[in-house]
XYZ file of N, CA and C in Angstrom:
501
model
N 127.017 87.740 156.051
C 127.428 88.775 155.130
C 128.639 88.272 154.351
N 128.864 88.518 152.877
C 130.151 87.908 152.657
C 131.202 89.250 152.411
N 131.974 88.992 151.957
C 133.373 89.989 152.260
C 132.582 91.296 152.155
N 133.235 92.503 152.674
C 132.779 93.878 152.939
C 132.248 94.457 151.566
N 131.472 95.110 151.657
C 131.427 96.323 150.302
C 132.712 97.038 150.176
N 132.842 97.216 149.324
C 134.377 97.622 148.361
C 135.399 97.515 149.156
N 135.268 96.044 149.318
C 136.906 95.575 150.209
C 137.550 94.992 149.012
N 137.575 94.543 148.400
C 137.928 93.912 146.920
C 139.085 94.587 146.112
N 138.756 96.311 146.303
C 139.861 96.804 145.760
C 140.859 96.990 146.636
N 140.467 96.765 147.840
C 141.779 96.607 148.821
C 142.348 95.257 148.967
N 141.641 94.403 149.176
C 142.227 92.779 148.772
C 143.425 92.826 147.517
N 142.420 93.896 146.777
C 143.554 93.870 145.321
C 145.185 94.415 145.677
N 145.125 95.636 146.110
C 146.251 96.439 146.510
C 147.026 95.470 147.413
N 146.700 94.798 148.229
C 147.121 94.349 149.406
C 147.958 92.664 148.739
N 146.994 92.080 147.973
C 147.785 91.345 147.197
C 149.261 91.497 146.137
N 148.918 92.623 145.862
C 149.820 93.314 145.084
C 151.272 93.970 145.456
N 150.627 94.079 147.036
C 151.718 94.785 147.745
C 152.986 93.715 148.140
N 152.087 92.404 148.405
C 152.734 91.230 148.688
C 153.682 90.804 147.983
N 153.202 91.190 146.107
C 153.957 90.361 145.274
C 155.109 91.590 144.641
N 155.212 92.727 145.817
C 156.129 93.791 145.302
C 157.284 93.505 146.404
N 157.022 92.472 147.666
C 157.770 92.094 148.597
C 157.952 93.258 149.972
N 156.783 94.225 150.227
C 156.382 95.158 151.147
C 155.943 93.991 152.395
N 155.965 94.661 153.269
C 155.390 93.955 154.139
C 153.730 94.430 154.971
N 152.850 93.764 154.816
C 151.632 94.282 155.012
C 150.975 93.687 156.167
N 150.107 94.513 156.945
C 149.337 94.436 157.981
C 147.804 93.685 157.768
N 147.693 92.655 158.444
C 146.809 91.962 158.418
C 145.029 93.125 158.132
N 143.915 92.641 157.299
C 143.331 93.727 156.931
C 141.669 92.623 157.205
N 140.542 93.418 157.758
C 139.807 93.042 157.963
C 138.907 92.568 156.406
N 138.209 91.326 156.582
C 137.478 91.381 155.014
C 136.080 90.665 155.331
N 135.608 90.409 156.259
C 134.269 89.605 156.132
C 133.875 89.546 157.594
N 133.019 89.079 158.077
C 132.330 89.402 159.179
C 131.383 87.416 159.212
N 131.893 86.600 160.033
C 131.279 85.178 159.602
C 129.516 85.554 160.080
N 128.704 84.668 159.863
C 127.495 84.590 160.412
C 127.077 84.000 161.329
N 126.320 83.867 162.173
C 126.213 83.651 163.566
C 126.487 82.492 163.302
N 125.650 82.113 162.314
C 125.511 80.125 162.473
C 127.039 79.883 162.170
N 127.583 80.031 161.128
C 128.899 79.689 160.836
C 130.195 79.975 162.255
N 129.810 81.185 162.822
C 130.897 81.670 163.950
C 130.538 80.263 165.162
N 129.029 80.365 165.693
C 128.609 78.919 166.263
C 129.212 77.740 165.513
N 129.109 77.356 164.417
C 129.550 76.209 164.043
C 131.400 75.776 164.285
N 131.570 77.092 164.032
C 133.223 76.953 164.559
C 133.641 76.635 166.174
N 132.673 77.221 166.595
C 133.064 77.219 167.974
C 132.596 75.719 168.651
N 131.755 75.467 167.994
C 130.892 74.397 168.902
C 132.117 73.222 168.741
N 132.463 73.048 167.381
C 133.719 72.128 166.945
C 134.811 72.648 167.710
N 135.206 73.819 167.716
C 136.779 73.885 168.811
C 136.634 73.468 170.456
N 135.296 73.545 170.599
C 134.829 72.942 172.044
C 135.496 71.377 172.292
N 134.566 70.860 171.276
C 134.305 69.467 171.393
C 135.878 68.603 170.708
N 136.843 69.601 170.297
C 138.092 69.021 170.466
C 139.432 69.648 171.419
N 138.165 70.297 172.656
C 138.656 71.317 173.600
C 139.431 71.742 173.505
N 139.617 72.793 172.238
C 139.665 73.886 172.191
C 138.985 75.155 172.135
N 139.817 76.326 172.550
C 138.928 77.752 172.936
C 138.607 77.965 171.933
N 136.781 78.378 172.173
C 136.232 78.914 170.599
C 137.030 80.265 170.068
N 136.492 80.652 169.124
C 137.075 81.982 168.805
C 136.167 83.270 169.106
N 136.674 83.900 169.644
C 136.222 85.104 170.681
C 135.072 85.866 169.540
N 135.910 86.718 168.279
C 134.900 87.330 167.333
C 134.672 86.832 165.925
N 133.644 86.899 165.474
C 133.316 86.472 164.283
C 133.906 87.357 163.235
N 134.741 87.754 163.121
C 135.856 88.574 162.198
C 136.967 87.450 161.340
N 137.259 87.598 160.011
C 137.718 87.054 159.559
C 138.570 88.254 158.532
N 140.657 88.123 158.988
C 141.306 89.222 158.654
C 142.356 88.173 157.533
N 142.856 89.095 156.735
C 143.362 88.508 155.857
C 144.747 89.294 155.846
N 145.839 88.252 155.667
C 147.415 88.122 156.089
C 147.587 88.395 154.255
N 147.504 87.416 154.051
C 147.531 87.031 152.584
C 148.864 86.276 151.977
N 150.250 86.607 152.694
C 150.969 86.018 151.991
C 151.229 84.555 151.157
N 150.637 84.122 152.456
C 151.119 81.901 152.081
C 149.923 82.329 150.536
N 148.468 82.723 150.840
C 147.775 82.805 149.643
C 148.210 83.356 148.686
N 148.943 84.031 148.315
C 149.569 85.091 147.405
C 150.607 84.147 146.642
N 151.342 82.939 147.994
C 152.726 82.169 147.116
C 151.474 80.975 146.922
N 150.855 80.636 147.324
C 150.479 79.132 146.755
C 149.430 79.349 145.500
N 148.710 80.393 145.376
C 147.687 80.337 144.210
C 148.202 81.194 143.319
N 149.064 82.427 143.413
C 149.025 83.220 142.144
C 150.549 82.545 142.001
N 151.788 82.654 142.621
C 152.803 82.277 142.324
C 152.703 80.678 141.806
N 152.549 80.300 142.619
C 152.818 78.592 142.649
C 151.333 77.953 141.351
N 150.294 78.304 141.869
C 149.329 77.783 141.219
C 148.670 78.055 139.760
N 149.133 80.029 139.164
C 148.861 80.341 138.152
C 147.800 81.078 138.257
N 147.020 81.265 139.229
C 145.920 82.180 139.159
C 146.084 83.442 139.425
N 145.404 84.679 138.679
C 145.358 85.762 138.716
C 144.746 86.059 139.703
N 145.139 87.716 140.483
C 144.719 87.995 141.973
C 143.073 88.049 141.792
N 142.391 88.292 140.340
C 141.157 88.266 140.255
C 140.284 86.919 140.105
N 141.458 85.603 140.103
C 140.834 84.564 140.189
C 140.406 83.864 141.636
N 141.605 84.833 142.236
C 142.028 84.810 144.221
C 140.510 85.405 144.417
N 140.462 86.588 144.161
C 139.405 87.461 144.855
C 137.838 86.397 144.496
N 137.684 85.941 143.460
C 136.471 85.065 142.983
C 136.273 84.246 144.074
N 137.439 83.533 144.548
C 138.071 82.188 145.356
C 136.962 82.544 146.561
N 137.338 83.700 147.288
C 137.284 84.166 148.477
C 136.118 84.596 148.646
N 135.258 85.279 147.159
C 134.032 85.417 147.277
C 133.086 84.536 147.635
N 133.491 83.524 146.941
C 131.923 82.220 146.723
C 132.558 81.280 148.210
N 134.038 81.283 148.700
C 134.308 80.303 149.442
C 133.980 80.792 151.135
N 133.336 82.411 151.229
C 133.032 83.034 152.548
C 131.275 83.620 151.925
N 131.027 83.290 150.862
C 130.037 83.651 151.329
C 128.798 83.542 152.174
N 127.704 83.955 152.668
C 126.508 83.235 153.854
C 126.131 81.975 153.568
N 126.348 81.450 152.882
C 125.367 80.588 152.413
C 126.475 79.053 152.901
N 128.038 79.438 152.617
C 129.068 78.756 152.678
C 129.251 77.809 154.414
N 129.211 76.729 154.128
C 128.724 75.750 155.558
C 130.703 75.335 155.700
N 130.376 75.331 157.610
C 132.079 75.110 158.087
C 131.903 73.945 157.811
N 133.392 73.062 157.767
C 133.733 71.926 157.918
C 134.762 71.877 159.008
N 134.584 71.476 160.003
C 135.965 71.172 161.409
C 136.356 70.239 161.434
N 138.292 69.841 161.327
C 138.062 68.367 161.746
C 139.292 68.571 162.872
N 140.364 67.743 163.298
C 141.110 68.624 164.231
C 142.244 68.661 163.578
N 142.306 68.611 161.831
C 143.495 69.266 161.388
C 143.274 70.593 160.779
N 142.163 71.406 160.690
C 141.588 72.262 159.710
C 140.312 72.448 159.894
N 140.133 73.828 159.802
C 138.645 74.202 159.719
C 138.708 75.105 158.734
N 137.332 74.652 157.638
C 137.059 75.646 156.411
C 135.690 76.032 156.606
N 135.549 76.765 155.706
C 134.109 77.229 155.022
C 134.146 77.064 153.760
N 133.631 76.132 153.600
C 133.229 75.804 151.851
C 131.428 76.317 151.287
N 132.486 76.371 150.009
C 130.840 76.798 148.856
C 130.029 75.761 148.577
N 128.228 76.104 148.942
C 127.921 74.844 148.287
C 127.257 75.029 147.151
N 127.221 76.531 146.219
C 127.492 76.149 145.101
C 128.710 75.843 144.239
N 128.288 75.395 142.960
C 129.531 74.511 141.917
C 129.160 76.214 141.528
N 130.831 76.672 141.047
C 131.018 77.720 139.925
C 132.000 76.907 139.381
N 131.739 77.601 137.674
C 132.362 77.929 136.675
C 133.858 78.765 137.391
N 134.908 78.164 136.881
C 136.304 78.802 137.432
C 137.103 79.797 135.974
N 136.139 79.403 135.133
C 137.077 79.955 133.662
C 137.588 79.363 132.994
N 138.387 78.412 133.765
C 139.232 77.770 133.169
C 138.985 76.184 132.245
N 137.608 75.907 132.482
C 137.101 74.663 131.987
C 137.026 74.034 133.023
N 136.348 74.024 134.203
C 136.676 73.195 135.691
C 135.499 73.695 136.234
N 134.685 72.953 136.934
C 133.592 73.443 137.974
C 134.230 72.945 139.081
N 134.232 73.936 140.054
C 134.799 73.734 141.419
C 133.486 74.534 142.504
N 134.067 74.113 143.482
C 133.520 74.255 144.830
C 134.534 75.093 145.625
N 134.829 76.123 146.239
C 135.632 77.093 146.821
C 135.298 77.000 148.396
N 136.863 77.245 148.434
C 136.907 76.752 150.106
C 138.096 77.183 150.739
N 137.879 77.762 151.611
C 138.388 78.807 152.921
C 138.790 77.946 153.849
N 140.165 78.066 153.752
C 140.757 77.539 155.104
C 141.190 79.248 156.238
N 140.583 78.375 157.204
C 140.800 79.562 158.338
C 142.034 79.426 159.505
N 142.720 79.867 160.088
C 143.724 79.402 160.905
C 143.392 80.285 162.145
N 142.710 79.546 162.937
C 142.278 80.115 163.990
C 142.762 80.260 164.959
N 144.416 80.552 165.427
C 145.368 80.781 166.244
C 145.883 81.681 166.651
N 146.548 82.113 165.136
C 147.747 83.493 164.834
C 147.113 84.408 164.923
N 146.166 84.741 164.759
C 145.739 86.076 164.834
C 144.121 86.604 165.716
N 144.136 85.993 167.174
C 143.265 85.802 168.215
C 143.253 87.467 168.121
N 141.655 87.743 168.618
C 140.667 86.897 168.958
C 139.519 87.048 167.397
N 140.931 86.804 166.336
C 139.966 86.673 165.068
C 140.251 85.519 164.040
N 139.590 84.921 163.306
C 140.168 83.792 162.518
C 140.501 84.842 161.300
N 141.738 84.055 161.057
C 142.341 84.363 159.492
C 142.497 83.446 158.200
N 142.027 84.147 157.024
C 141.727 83.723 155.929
C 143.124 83.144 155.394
N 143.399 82.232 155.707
C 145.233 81.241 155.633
C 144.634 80.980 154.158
N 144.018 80.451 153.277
C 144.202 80.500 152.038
C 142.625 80.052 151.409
N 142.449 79.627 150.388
C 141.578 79.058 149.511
C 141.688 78.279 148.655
N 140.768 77.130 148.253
C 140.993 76.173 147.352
C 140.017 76.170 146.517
N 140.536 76.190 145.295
C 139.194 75.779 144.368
C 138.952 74.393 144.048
N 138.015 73.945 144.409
C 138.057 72.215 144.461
C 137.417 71.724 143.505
N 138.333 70.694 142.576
C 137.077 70.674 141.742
C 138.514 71.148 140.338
N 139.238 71.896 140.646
C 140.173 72.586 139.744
C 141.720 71.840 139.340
N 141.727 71.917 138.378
C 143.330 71.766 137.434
C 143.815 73.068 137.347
N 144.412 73.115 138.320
C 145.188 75.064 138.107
C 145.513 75.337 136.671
N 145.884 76.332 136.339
C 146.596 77.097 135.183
C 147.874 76.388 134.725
N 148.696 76.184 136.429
C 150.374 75.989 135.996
C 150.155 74.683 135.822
N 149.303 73.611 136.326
C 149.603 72.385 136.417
C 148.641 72.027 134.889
N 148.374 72.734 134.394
C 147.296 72.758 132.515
C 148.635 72.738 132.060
N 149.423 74.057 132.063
C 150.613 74.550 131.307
C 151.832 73.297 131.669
N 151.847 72.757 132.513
C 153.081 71.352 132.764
C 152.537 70.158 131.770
N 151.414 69.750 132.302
C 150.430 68.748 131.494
C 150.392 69.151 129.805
N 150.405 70.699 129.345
C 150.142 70.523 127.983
C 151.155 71.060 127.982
N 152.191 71.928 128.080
C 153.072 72.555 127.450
C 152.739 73.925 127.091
N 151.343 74.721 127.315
C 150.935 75.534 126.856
C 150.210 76.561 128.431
N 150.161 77.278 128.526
C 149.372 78.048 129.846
C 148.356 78.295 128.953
N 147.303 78.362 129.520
C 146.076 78.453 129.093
C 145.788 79.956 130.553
N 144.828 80.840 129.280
C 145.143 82.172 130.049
C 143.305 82.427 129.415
N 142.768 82.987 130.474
C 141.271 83.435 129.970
C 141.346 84.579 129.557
N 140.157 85.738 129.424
C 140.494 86.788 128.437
C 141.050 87.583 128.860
N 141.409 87.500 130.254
C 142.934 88.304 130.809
C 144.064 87.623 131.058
N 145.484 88.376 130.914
C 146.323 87.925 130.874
C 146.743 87.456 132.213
N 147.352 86.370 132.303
C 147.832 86.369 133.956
C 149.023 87.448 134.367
N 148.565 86.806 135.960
C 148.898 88.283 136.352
C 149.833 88.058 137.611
N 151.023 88.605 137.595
C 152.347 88.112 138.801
C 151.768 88.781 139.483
N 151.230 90.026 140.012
C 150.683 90.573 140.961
C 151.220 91.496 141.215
N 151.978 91.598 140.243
C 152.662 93.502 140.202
C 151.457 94.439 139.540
N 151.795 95.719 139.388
C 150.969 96.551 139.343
C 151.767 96.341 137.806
N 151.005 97.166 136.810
C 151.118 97.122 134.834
C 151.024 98.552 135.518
């Protein structure tokens, strides 16, 4: 299944809340699939470590909030895209024993002139007995801020970027 039915506008709020400097409670958003929850586990075995108890995947959001919308230039609706294609069913783990993701194996269109591949890093520690959505990468991508260093110009799609305050 990939992220919940109308969890999105709470992802939204919850991002938002972050970039108002509130402090927010970790929030459920996706549910992994058997094969993917197996695939995690079979890898935390075989670098003996304890699998992870439920196939729940809760979202903290902050480090994501400073590294892609602050740091990186993307709007919380470029975040939410991120998270869509990078958890969805179809999205195969990668384990190694520095990191475990779930990456997209389709190529999307990012907006920005970039085909990337989206990918979910999970941190399967802090928040037992569920993995948490520690951030996303769009792979494949020249962020916004690092366009705007390189040209001198931010390059903004037909929405404006967005600090993650509420307008």
């Amino acid at each position: 299944m990939p992220l919940f039915e109308d969890i999105e506008g709470e992802i939204r709020a919850h991002l938002r809340r972050i970039a108002e400097g509130a402090r927010v409670e970790p929030i459920l958003v996706r549910r992994l699939t058997a094969a993917q929850h197996e695939a995690i586990n079979i890898a935390r075995v075989a670098q003996g470590l304890p699998g992870v108890a439920l196939p729940e995947i809760v979202l903290l959001g902050r480090h994501m909030h400073q590294s892609r919308v602050v740091r990186d230039g993307y709007t919380i609706e470029d975040v939410i895209v991120q998270m869509r294609t990078a958890l969805d069913t179809s999205a195969v783990v990668q384990a190694s024993s520095k990191m475990t993701t779930v990456r997209s194996v389709v190529p999307r269109e990012d907006g920005y002139g970039n085909t990337v591949q989206d990918m979910a890093i999970l941190e399967l520690t802090s928040r037992k007995p569920r993995a948490e959505l520690y951030s996303v990468i769009p792979k494949g991508d020249v962020s916004p801020a690092r366009r705007a260093k390189d040209t001198g110009v931010l390059q903004q799609k037909e929405r404006p970027l967005e600090s993650g305050l509420g307008i």
